[in-house]
Amino acid sequence: MGIRSSMIEFEKMNADDRERRREERRRRRQIDEAEESSPQAEASAAPTVDPDEERRLARERRRKEREAANAAAEEESRKMQEELEARRMRRRKMRDGVDENQDDSDRVSQETIVKVEVCFAPEQRKLEEEAKKKEEEEEARRQAEEEERRKEEERKQKEEEKRQREEEKRRQREEEEEEERRREQEEEEEEKRRQEEEEELRREEEKEKEREMEARRKKAEMRKREEESRKAEQPKVKQEESEQPMVKRRPHSPAEEMGDENSGPPPEKTEEKASLSSFKSKLSAGRKLNIKVTLMLKKAKEDLAQEAADRESAKRKFLEDVLPPLKLGGLSQDALESLCRDLHAQIEQAEEERFEAEYKVKKNDQEIEDLNMRIMSFTGRFKKPELKKVKVTPENMLNSLAESRRTKPGIIDFRANLKHVEREGHDSRRGSSSTTKSEGMEENLNGEED
């Protein structure tokens, strides 16, 4: 009876075990079908899913599957342990409640239990092996995904570096083209400015030539008018001389007679000086000074502009020679560091030279200031005398000559002791000509003074 009941229990356990395995297989098939259908649904629902997000979802799904499989295995092992424990408890109760005749049935039931345990052990090992295999596959898949992601990141990094290098080359090429365009533009502007300066200089020369020609023409016209006026006045002068009374003059000495002949300048020189004085008399002194100052300021302004342009061009040329443009394209880290060190050394050298130049300039300024102070101290000891301005006129000159004749008899005064006497014929004409010569001399002196 005990053996029969044990066999019945064993068959029930086998049936329950088979049913449980079938249920487990059916549940796994449902899970696999759901997994196969879920990626298709996700792909159809969201075709633009990020690969990283898709990999993350796959890892999460596989983790949940592992957890579900582990939970199912643990639940199955737990149920088996509970059943075995329940059987042991029943056997203990039966062993305590029956007599010694039931030892054989207990032994048979014990063997049955051992057989059941032996039957369930491969299944348990199989489940454990499957779980371990899944874990290994998941780990390998995860490592493959990590390797693929790392390769993808490296590829993206290389592409980014390549793109940056191309961008740097393109930027350098654009900078070089811009520099070339700027240099060409500066050269064109310099050429244009030089042409404008040459044109301005040529126009100034033409204007100067025109002014000279105009001055010559005016001078010639003035000389011509004076000659015409003199020719027109000659008959009147002759008529006046004929109408005037005959005045005779006896020369005091041969020297006086020589003075009468040389009293006036030659006619040609007198005419030139008269024309020049009349041309100059048209411009006032203030106007002359204003024109002179304007021309000087204009010339000084042009010289300053030219000097500033020359200084700027010399400075630009010096900077281009001393500081060539840096070429940083394609340089390594070591090359850049060495270039920075060279630039720092050049900066230090330039600072030292600047300090020395400033020191020399300050020293020279101090010496100049000391010399100026010494000069001022020397000049302050002497008082500059005030000179008296004397206006020289023909009357003052004649008075000084007369005074010198009285004080110093050795000096000849050609105008002293002149007497007007009446003379006939040639003497009267000679006296009138000498008188006109003396008047012309006085006018010439007045013109030169003006």
CSV table of C-alpha atoms in Angstrom, one decimal:
chain,number,residue,atom,x,y,z
A,1,MET,CA,0.0,0.0,0.0
A,2,GLY,CA,2.8,2.4,0.8
A,3,ILE,CA,4.7,1.5,-2.4
A,4,ARG,CA,1.6,2.0,-4.4
A,5,SER,CA,0.9,5.4,-2.9
A,6,SER,CA,4.5,6.4,-3.4
A,7,MET,CA,4.3,5.4,-7.1
A,8,ILE,CA,1.1,7.3,-7.5
A,9,GLU,CA,2.7,10.4,-5.9
A,10,PHE,CA,5.8,9.9,-8.2
A,11,GLU,CA,3.5,9.8,-11.3
A,12,LYS,CA,1.7,12.9,-10.1
A,13,MET,CA,5.0,14.6,-9.6
A,14,ASN,CA,6.1,13.6,-13.1
A,15,ALA,CA,2.9,14.8,-14.6
A,16,ASP,CA,3.1,18.1,-12.7
A,17,ASP,CA,6.7,18.5,-13.8
A,18,ARG,CA,5.9,17.8,-17.4
A,19,GLU,CA,3.0,20.3,-17.2
A,20,ARG,CA,5.2,22.9,-15.6
A,21,ARG,CA,7.9,22.4,-18.3
A,22,ARG,CA,5.3,22.7,-21.1
A,23,GLU,CA,4.0,25.8,-19.4
A,24,GLU,CA,7.5,27.2,-19.2
A,25,ARG,CA,8.2,26.4,-22.9
A,26,ARG,CA,5.0,28.0,-23.9
A,27,ARG,CA,5.8,31.1,-21.9
A,28,ARG,CA,9.3,31.3,-23.4
A,29,ARG,CA,7.8,31.0,-26.9
A,30,GLN,CA,5.5,33.9,-26.1
A,31,ILE,CA,8.4,36.0,-24.9
A,32,ASP,CA,10.4,35.2,-28.0
A,33,GLU,CA,7.5,36.1,-30.3
A,34,ALA,CA,7.0,39.3,-28.3
A,35,GLU,CA,10.7,40.1,-28.7
A,36,GLU,CA,10.6,39.4,-32.4
A,37,SER,CA,7.5,41.5,-32.9
A,38,SER,CA,8.6,44.4,-30.7
A,39,PRO,CA,11.7,45.5,-32.8
A,40,GLN,CA,9.5,45.4,-35.9
A,41,ALA,CA,6.9,47.5,-34.2
A,42,GLU,CA,9.5,49.9,-32.9
A,43,ALA,CA,11.1,50.2,-36.3
A,44,SER,CA,7.8,50.9,-38.0
A,45,ALA,CA,6.6,53.3,-35.3
A,46,ALA,CA,9.9,55.2,-35.0
A,47,PRO,CA,12.1,54.8,-38.1
A,48,THR,CA,14.3,57.7,-37.1
A,49,VAL,CA,15.4,56.2,-33.7
A,50,ASP,CA,19.0,57.1,-32.7
A,51,PRO,CA,21.3,54.0,-32.8
A,52,ASP,CA,22.6,54.7,-29.3
A,53,GLU,CA,19.0,54.8,-28.0
A,54,GLU,CA,18.2,51.6,-29.9
A,55,ARG,CA,21.2,49.9,-28.4
A,56,ARG,CA,20.3,51.1,-24.9
A,57,LEU,CA,16.7,49.8,-25.3
A,58,ALA,CA,18.1,46.4,-26.5
A,59,ARG,CA,20.4,46.2,-23.5
A,60,GLU,CA,17.5,47.0,-21.2
A,61,ARG,CA,15.3,44.4,-22.9
A,62,ARG,CA,18.0,41.7,-22.6
A,63,ARG,CA,18.5,42.6,-19.0
A,64,LYS,CA,14.8,42.2,-18.3
A,65,GLU,CA,14.9,38.9,-20.1
A,66,ARG,CA,17.8,37.7,-18.0
A,67,GLU,CA,16.0,38.8,-14.8
A,68,ALA,CA,12.8,37.1,-15.9
A,69,ALA,CA,14.7,33.8,-16.8
A,70,ASN,CA,16.7,33.9,-13.5
A,71,ALA,CA,13.5,34.6,-11.6
A,72,ALA,CA,11.7,31.7,-13.3
A,73,ALA,CA,14.7,29.4,-12.6
A,74,GLU,CA,14.8,30.5,-9.0
A,75,GLU,CA,11.0,30.0,-8.7
A,76,GLU,CA,11.3,26.5,-10.2
A,77,SER,CA,14.1,25.5,-7.9
A,78,ARG,CA,12.3,26.9,-4.9
A,79,LYS,CA,9.2,24.9,-5.7
A,80,MET,CA,11.2,21.8,-6.2
A,81,GLN,CA,12.9,22.4,-2.8
A,82,GLU,CA,9.5,22.9,-1.2
A,83,GLU,CA,8.2,19.7,-2.7
A,84,LEU,CA,11.2,17.8,-1.6
A,85,GLU,CA,10.9,19.2,1.9
A,86,ALA,CA,7.2,18.4,2.0
A,87,ARG,CA,8.0,14.8,0.9
A,88,ARG,CA,10.6,14.5,3.6
A,89,MET,CA,8.1,15.8,6.2
A,90,ARG,CA,5.5,13.3,5.0
A,91,ARG,CA,8.0,10.5,5.2
A,92,ARG,CA,9.0,11.5,8.7
A,93,LYS,CA,5.4,11.5,9.7
A,94,MET,CA,4.7,8.2,8.0
A,95,ARG,CA,7.9,6.8,9.5
A,96,ASP,CA,6.9,7.9,13.0
A,97,GLY,CA,3.2,6.7,12.6
A,98,VAL,CA,3.8,3.2,11.1
A,99,ASP,CA,5.4,0.1,12.5
A,100,GLU,CA,8.6,-1.6,11.7
A,101,ASN,CA,6.9,-3.6,8.8
A,102,GLN,CA,7.0,-0.6,6.7
A,103,ASP,CA,10.8,-0.3,6.5
A,104,ASP,CA,10.7,-1.8,3.0
A,105,SER,CA,8.2,0.8,1.8
A,106,ASP,CA,10.3,3.5,3.4
A,107,ARG,CA,13.3,2.2,1.6
A,108,VAL,CA,11.4,2.1,-1.7
A,109,SER,CA,10.1,5.6,-1.2
A,110,GLN,CA,13.6,6.8,-0.3
A,111,GLU,CA,14.9,5.3,-3.5
A,112,THR,CA,12.1,6.9,-5.4
A,113,ILE,CA,12.9,10.3,-4.0
A,114,VAL,CA,16.6,9.8,-4.9
A,115,LYS,CA,15.5,8.8,-8.4
A,116,VAL,CA,13.3,11.9,-8.6
A,117,GLU,CA,16.2,14.0,-7.5
A,118,VAL,CA,18.4,12.3,-10.0
A,119,CYS,CA,15.8,12.9,-12.7
A,120,PHE,CA,15.5,16.6,-11.8
A,121,ALA,CA,19.2,17.3,-11.4
A,122,PRO,CA,20.0,17.3,-15.2
A,123,GLU,CA,17.1,19.7,-15.8
A,124,GLN,CA,18.4,22.0,-13.1
A,125,ARG,CA,21.9,21.9,-14.6
A,126,LYS,CA,20.6,22.4,-18.0
A,127,LEU,CA,18.7,25.5,-16.8
A,128,GLU,CA,21.8,26.8,-15.1
A,129,GLU,CA,23.9,26.2,-18.2
A,130,GLU,CA,21.4,27.9,-20.4
A,131,ALA,CA,21.3,30.9,-18.0
A,132,LYS,CA,25.1,31.0,-18.0
A,133,LYS,CA,25.3,30.7,-21.7
A,134,LYS,CA,22.8,33.5,-22.1
A,135,GLU,CA,24.9,35.6,-19.8
A,136,GLU,CA,28.1,34.9,-21.8
A,137,GLU,CA,26.3,35.7,-25.0
A,138,GLU,CA,25.0,38.9,-23.5
A,139,GLU,CA,28.5,39.8,-22.3
A,140,ALA,CA,30.0,39.0,-25.7
A,141,ARG,CA,27.3,41.1,-27.4
A,142,ARG,CA,27.8,43.9,-25.0
A,143,GLN,CA,31.6,43.8,-25.6
A,144,ALA,CA,31.0,43.7,-29.4
A,145,GLU,CA,28.7,46.7,-29.1
A,146,GLU,CA,31.2,48.6,-27.0
A,147,GLU,CA,33.9,47.8,-29.5
A,148,GLU,CA,31.7,49.0,-32.3
A,149,ARG,CA,30.8,52.1,-30.5
A,150,ARG,CA,34.4,52.8,-29.7
A,151,LYS,CA,35.3,52.3,-33.4
A,152,GLU,CA,32.5,54.6,-34.4
A,153,GLU,CA,33.7,57.3,-32.0
A,154,GLU,CA,37.2,57.0,-33.3
A,155,ARG,CA,36.0,57.3,-36.8
A,156,LYS,CA,33.9,60.3,-36.0
A,157,GLN,CA,36.9,61.9,-34.2
A,158,LYS,CA,39.2,61.2,-37.2
A,159,GLU,CA,36.6,62.8,-39.5
A,160,GLU,CA,36.3,65.8,-37.1
A,161,GLU,CA,40.1,66.2,-37.1
A,162,LYS,CA,40.2,65.9,-40.8
A,163,ARG,CA,37.4,68.5,-41.2
A,164,GLN,CA,39.2,70.8,-38.8
A,165,ARG,CA,42.5,70.5,-40.7
A,166,GLU,CA,40.6,71.2,-44.0
A,167,GLU,CA,38.9,74.2,-42.3
A,168,GLU,CA,42.3,75.5,-41.0
A,169,LYS,CA,43.8,75.1,-44.5
A,170,ARG,CA,40.9,76.9,-46.1
A,171,ARG,CA,41.0,79.7,-43.5
A,172,GLN,CA,44.8,80.1,-44.1
A,173,ARG,CA,44.2,80.1,-47.8
A,174,GLU,CA,41.5,82.8,-47.4
A,175,GLU,CA,43.8,84.8,-45.1
A,176,GLU,CA,46.6,84.7,-47.7
A,177,GLU,CA,44.3,85.7,-50.5
A,178,GLU,CA,42.9,88.5,-48.3
A,179,GLU,CA,46.5,89.6,-47.5
A,180,GLU,CA,47.4,89.5,-51.2
A,181,ARG,CA,44.3,91.5,-52.1
A,182,ARG,CA,45.1,94.1,-49.4
A,183,ARG,CA,48.7,94.4,-50.5
A,184,GLU,CA,47.6,94.8,-54.2
A,185,GLN,CA,45.1,97.4,-53.1
A,186,GLU,CA,47.7,99.3,-51.1
A,187,GLU,CA,50.1,99.2,-54.1
A,188,GLU,CA,47.3,100.5,-56.3
A,189,GLU,CA,46.5,103.3,-53.8
A,190,GLU,CA,50.2,104.1,-53.5
A,191,GLU,CA,50.6,104.2,-57.3
A,192,LYS,CA,47.4,106.3,-57.6
A,193,ARG,CA,48.7,108.7,-54.9
A,194,ARG,CA,52.1,109.0,-56.6
A,195,GLN,CA,50.4,109.7,-60.0
A,196,GLU,CA,48.2,112.4,-58.3
A,197,GLU,CA,51.3,113.9,-56.7
A,198,GLU,CA,53.1,113.9,-60.1
A,199,GLU,CA,50.0,115.4,-61.7
A,200,GLU,CA,49.8,118.0,-58.9
A,201,LEU,CA,53.5,118.9,-59.3
A,202,ARG,CA,53.1,119.1,-63.1
A,203,ARG,CA,50.1,121.4,-62.7
A,204,GLU,CA,52.1,123.6,-60.2
A,205,GLU,CA,55.0,123.8,-62.6
A,206,GLU,CA,52.7,124.8,-65.4
A,207,LYS,CA,51.0,127.4,-63.2
A,208,GLU,CA,54.5,128.7,-62.2
A,209,LYS,CA,55.5,128.9,-65.9
A,210,GLU,CA,52.3,130.6,-66.7
A,211,ARG,CA,52.8,133.1,-63.9
A,212,GLU,CA,56.4,133.8,-65.1
A,213,MET,CA,55.2,134.2,-68.7
A,214,GLU,CA,52.4,136.5,-67.5
A,215,ALA,CA,54.9,138.5,-65.5
A,216,ARG,CA,57.3,138.8,-68.4
A,217,ARG,CA,54.4,139.8,-70.7
A,218,LYS,CA,53.2,142.4,-68.3
A,219,LYS,CA,56.8,143.7,-67.9
A,220,ALA,CA,57.2,143.9,-71.7
A,221,GLU,CA,53.9,145.6,-72.0
A,222,MET,CA,54.8,148.1,-69.3
A,223,ARG,CA,58.2,148.7,-70.9
A,224,LYS,CA,56.5,149.2,-74.2
A,225,ARG,CA,54.0,151.6,-72.7
A,226,GLU,CA,56.7,153.6,-71.0
A,227,GLU,CA,58.7,153.8,-74.2
A,228,GLU,CA,55.6,155.0,-76.1
A,229,SER,CA,54.9,157.5,-73.4
A,230,ARG,CA,58.5,158.7,-73.4
A,231,LYS,CA,58.4,159.0,-77.2
A,232,ALA,CA,55.2,160.9,-76.9
A,233,GLU,CA,56.6,163.3,-74.3
A,234,GLN,CA,59.8,164.0,-76.1
A,235,PRO,CA,58.3,166.7,-78.4
A,236,LYS,CA,56.7,168.3,-75.3
A,237,VAL,CA,60.0,168.3,-73.5
A,238,LYS,CA,61.7,169.9,-76.5
A,239,GLN,CA,59.0,172.5,-76.8
A,240,GLU,CA,59.3,173.3,-73.1
A,241,GLU,CA,63.0,173.6,-73.3
A,242,SER,CA,62.7,175.9,-76.2
A,243,GLU,CA,60.2,178.0,-74.3
A,244,GLN,CA,62.2,178.2,-71.1
A,245,PRO,CA,64.6,181.1,-70.7
A,246,MET,CA,68.2,180.5,-71.4
A,247,VAL,CA,70.1,179.8,-68.2
A,248,LYS,CA,73.8,179.8,-68.2
A,249,ARG,CA,75.8,177.9,-65.7
A,250,ARG,CA,79.5,178.1,-65.2
A,251,PRO,CA,81.0,174.9,-63.6
A,252,HIS,CA,82.9,175.5,-60.4
A,253,SER,CA,85.6,173.0,-61.4
A,254,PRO,CA,86.2,170.1,-63.8
A,255,ALA,CA,85.1,167.7,-61.1
A,256,GLU,CA,81.8,169.4,-60.8
A,257,GLU,CA,81.4,169.3,-64.6
A,258,MET,CA,82.1,165.6,-64.5
A,259,GLY,CA,79.5,165.3,-61.7
A,260,ASP,CA,77.0,167.0,-63.9
A,261,GLU,CA,77.6,164.4,-66.7
A,262,ASN,CA,77.5,161.4,-64.3
A,263,SER,CA,74.7,162.7,-62.1
A,264,GLY,CA,72.0,160.4,-63.5
A,265,PRO,CA,72.2,156.7,-64.2
A,266,PRO,CA,72.2,155.4,-67.8
A,267,PRO,CA,68.8,155.6,-69.5
A,268,GLU,CA,68.3,151.8,-69.9
A,269,LYS,CA,69.0,151.1,-66.3
A,270,THR,CA,66.7,153.9,-65.2
A,271,GLU,CA,63.9,152.5,-67.3
A,272,GLU,CA,64.3,149.0,-66.0
A,273,LYS,CA,64.3,150.2,-62.4
A,274,ALA,CA,61.4,152.4,-63.0
A,275,SER,CA,59.3,149.6,-64.5
A,276,LEU,CA,60.3,147.2,-61.7
A,277,SER,CA,59.4,149.8,-59.1
A,278,SER,CA,56.0,150.5,-60.7
A,279,PHE,CA,55.3,146.7,-60.9
A,280,LYS,CA,56.2,146.2,-57.3
A,281,SER,CA,54.2,149.3,-56.2
A,282,LYS,CA,51.0,147.6,-57.3
A,283,LEU,CA,51.3,145.1,-54.4
A,284,SER,CA,51.2,146.5,-50.9
A,285,ALA,CA,53.7,145.3,-48.3
A,286,GLY,CA,51.0,143.4,-46.3
A,287,ARG,CA,49.9,141.7,-49.5
A,288,LYS,CA,53.5,140.7,-50.4
A,289,LEU,CA,54.0,139.4,-46.8
A,290,ASN,CA,50.7,137.5,-47.0
A,291,ILE,CA,51.6,135.8,-50.3
A,292,LYS,CA,55.1,134.9,-49.0
A,293,VAL,CA,53.7,133.4,-45.8
A,294,THR,CA,51.1,131.5,-47.7
A,295,LEU,CA,53.6,130.0,-50.1
A,296,MET,CA,55.9,129.1,-47.2
A,297,LEU,CA,53.1,127.4,-45.3
A,298,LYS,CA,52.0,125.5,-48.4
A,299,LYS,CA,55.5,124.3,-49.0
A,300,ALA,CA,56.0,123.4,-45.4
A,301,LYS,CA,52.7,121.5,-45.4
A,302,GLU,CA,53.6,119.5,-48.5
A,303,ASP,CA,57.0,118.7,-46.9
A,304,LEU,CA,55.4,117.5,-43.7
A,305,ALA,CA,52.9,115.3,-45.6
A,306,GLN,CA,55.7,113.9,-47.7
A,307,GLU,CA,57.9,113.3,-44.6
A,308,ALA,CA,55.0,111.6,-42.8
A,309,ALA,CA,54.3,109.4,-45.8
A,310,ASP,CA,58.0,108.5,-46.1
A,311,ARG,CA,58.2,107.7,-42.4
A,312,GLU,CA,55.1,105.5,-42.6
A,313,SER,CA,56.4,103.6,-45.7
A,314,ALA,CA,59.8,103.1,-44.0
A,315,LYS,CA,58.1,101.9,-40.8
A,316,ARG,CA,55.9,99.4,-42.8
A,317,LYS,CA,58.9,98.2,-44.8
A,318,PHE,CA,61.0,97.7,-41.6
A,319,LEU,CA,58.1,95.8,-39.9
A,320,GLU,CA,57.7,93.6,-43.0
A,321,ASP,CA,61.4,92.8,-43.0
A,322,VAL,CA,61.7,92.2,-39.2
A,323,LEU,CA,58.3,90.6,-38.6
A,324,PRO,CA,57.4,88.3,-41.5
A,325,PRO,CA,53.9,86.7,-41.3
A,326,LEU,CA,53.7,83.5,-39.2
A,327,LYS,CA,52.9,80.2,-40.9
A,328,LEU,CA,51.1,78.0,-38.4
A,329,GLY,CA,49.5,75.5,-40.7
A,330,GLY,CA,50.6,71.9,-40.3
A,331,LEU,CA,52.9,72.5,-37.3
A,332,SER,CA,53.2,70.0,-34.6
A,333,GLN,CA,53.1,70.6,-30.8
A,334,ASP,CA,56.9,70.7,-30.5
A,335,ALA,CA,57.2,73.1,-33.5
A,336,LEU,CA,54.6,75.4,-32.0
A,337,GLU,CA,56.3,75.4,-28.6
A,338,SER,CA,59.7,76.2,-30.2
A,339,LEU,CA,58.1,79.0,-32.2
A,340,CYS,CA,56.5,80.5,-29.1
A,341,ARG,CA,59.9,80.4,-27.3
A,342,ASP,CA,61.6,82.1,-30.3
A,343,LEU,CA,58.9,84.8,-30.3
A,344,HIS,CA,59.3,85.4,-26.5
A,345,ALA,CA,63.1,85.7,-27.0
A,346,GLN,CA,62.5,88.3,-29.8
A,347,ILE,CA,60.1,90.2,-27.6
A,348,GLU,CA,62.6,90.3,-24.7
A,349,GLN,CA,65.4,91.5,-27.1
A,350,ALA,CA,63.1,94.2,-28.5
A,351,GLU,CA,62.2,95.4,-25.0
A,352,GLU,CA,65.8,95.6,-24.0
A,353,GLU,CA,66.6,97.7,-27.2
A,354,ARG,CA,63.6,100.0,-26.5
A,355,PHE,CA,64.8,100.5,-22.9
A,356,GLU,CA,68.3,101.4,-24.0
A,357,ALA,CA,67.0,103.8,-26.7
A,358,GLU,CA,64.7,105.5,-24.1
A,359,TYR,CA,67.6,105.8,-21.7
A,360,LYS,CA,69.8,107.4,-24.4
A,361,VAL,CA,67.1,109.8,-25.4
A,362,LYS,CA,66.5,110.9,-21.8
A,363,LYS,CA,70.2,111.3,-21.3
A,364,ASN,CA,70.5,113.5,-24.4
A,365,ASP,CA,67.5,115.5,-23.4
A,366,GLN,CA,69.1,116.1,-20.0
A,367,GLU,CA,72.3,117.2,-21.6
A,368,ILE,CA,70.5,119.6,-24.0
A,369,GLU,CA,68.6,121.1,-21.1
A,370,ASP,CA,71.8,121.6,-19.1
A,371,LEU,CA,73.5,123.3,-22.1
A,372,ASN,CA,70.5,125.5,-22.6
A,373,MET,CA,70.6,126.5,-19.0
A,374,ARG,CA,74.3,127.4,-19.3
A,375,ILE,CA,73.7,129.4,-22.4
A,376,MET,CA,70.9,131.3,-20.7
A,377,SER,CA,73.2,132.0,-17.8
A,378,PHE,CA,75.9,133.3,-20.2
A,379,THR,CA,73.5,135.5,-22.1
A,380,GLY,CA,72.0,136.9,-19.0
A,381,ARG,CA,75.2,138.6,-18.0
A,382,PHE,CA,75.3,140.9,-21.0
A,383,LYS,CA,72.7,143.4,-21.9
A,384,LYS,CA,71.9,143.7,-25.6
A,385,PRO,CA,72.1,147.4,-26.6
A,386,GLU,CA,69.0,148.9,-28.2
A,387,LEU,CA,69.8,150.0,-31.8
A,388,LYS,CA,68.2,153.2,-33.1
A,389,LYS,CA,66.4,152.8,-36.4
A,390,VAL,CA,67.4,155.6,-38.9
A,391,LYS,CA,65.4,156.2,-42.1
A,392,VAL,CA,67.7,156.9,-45.0
A,393,THR,CA,66.3,159.5,-47.5
A,394,PRO,CA,68.0,161.5,-50.3
A,395,GLU,CA,67.8,164.6,-48.2
A,396,ASN,CA,69.5,162.8,-45.3
A,397,MET,CA,72.2,161.5,-47.6
A,398,LEU,CA,72.8,165.0,-49.1
A,399,ASN,CA,73.0,166.5,-45.6
A,400,SER,CA,75.4,163.8,-44.5
A,401,LEU,CA,77.6,164.5,-47.5
A,402,ALA,CA,77.6,168.2,-46.9
A,403,GLU,CA,78.4,167.7,-43.2
A,404,SER,CA,81.2,165.3,-44.2
A,405,ARG,CA,82.6,167.9,-46.7
A,406,ARG,CA,82.6,170.5,-44.0
A,407,THR,CA,84.2,168.2,-41.4
A,408,LYS,CA,86.6,166.4,-43.9
A,409,PRO,CA,87.8,168.5,-46.8
A,410,GLY,CA,89.4,165.6,-48.5
A,411,ILE,CA,86.0,164.1,-49.5
A,412,ILE,CA,84.5,165.5,-52.7
A,413,ASP,CA,81.0,166.7,-52.6
A,414,PHE,CA,79.6,167.0,-56.1
A,415,ARG,CA,76.6,169.0,-55.1
A,416,ALA,CA,78.3,171.6,-53.0
A,417,ASN,CA,78.5,175.2,-54.2
A,418,LEU,CA,76.4,174.7,-57.3
A,419,LYS,CA,75.3,177.9,-59.1
A,420,HIS,CA,72.7,178.4,-61.7
A,421,VAL,CA,73.8,180.9,-64.3
A,422,GLU,CA,72.3,181.9,-67.6
A,423,ARG,CA,74.2,180.6,-70.6
A,424,GLU,CA,73.3,180.8,-74.2
A,425,GLY,CA,72.8,177.9,-76.7
A,426,HIS,CA,74.4,174.7,-75.8
A,427,ASP,CA,75.2,175.7,-72.2
A,428,SER,CA,71.5,176.2,-71.5
A,429,ARG,CA,70.5,172.8,-72.9
A,430,ARG,CA,73.4,171.2,-71.0
A,431,GLY,CA,72.2,172.8,-67.7
A,432,SER,CA,68.6,171.6,-68.3
A,433,SER,CA,69.8,168.1,-69.1
A,434,SER,CA,71.9,168.0,-65.9
A,435,THR,CA,68.9,169.2,-64.0
A,436,THR,CA,66.7,166.4,-65.4
A,437,LYS,CA,69.5,163.9,-64.7
A,438,SER,CA,69.6,164.9,-61.0
A,439,GLU,CA,65.8,164.7,-60.7
A,440,GLY,CA,65.9,161.2,-62.3
A,441,MET,CA,68.5,160.1,-59.8
A,442,GLU,CA,66.4,161.2,-56.9
A,443,GLU,CA,63.4,159.4,-58.3
A,444,ASN,CA,65.5,156.2,-58.8
A,445,LEU,CA,66.6,156.4,-55.2
A,446,ASN,CA,63.1,156.8,-54.0
A,447,GLY,CA,62.0,153.8,-56.1
A,448,GLU,CA,64.8,151.6,-54.8
A,449,GLU,CA,63.9,152.6,-51.2
A,450,ASP,CA,60.2,151.6,-51.8
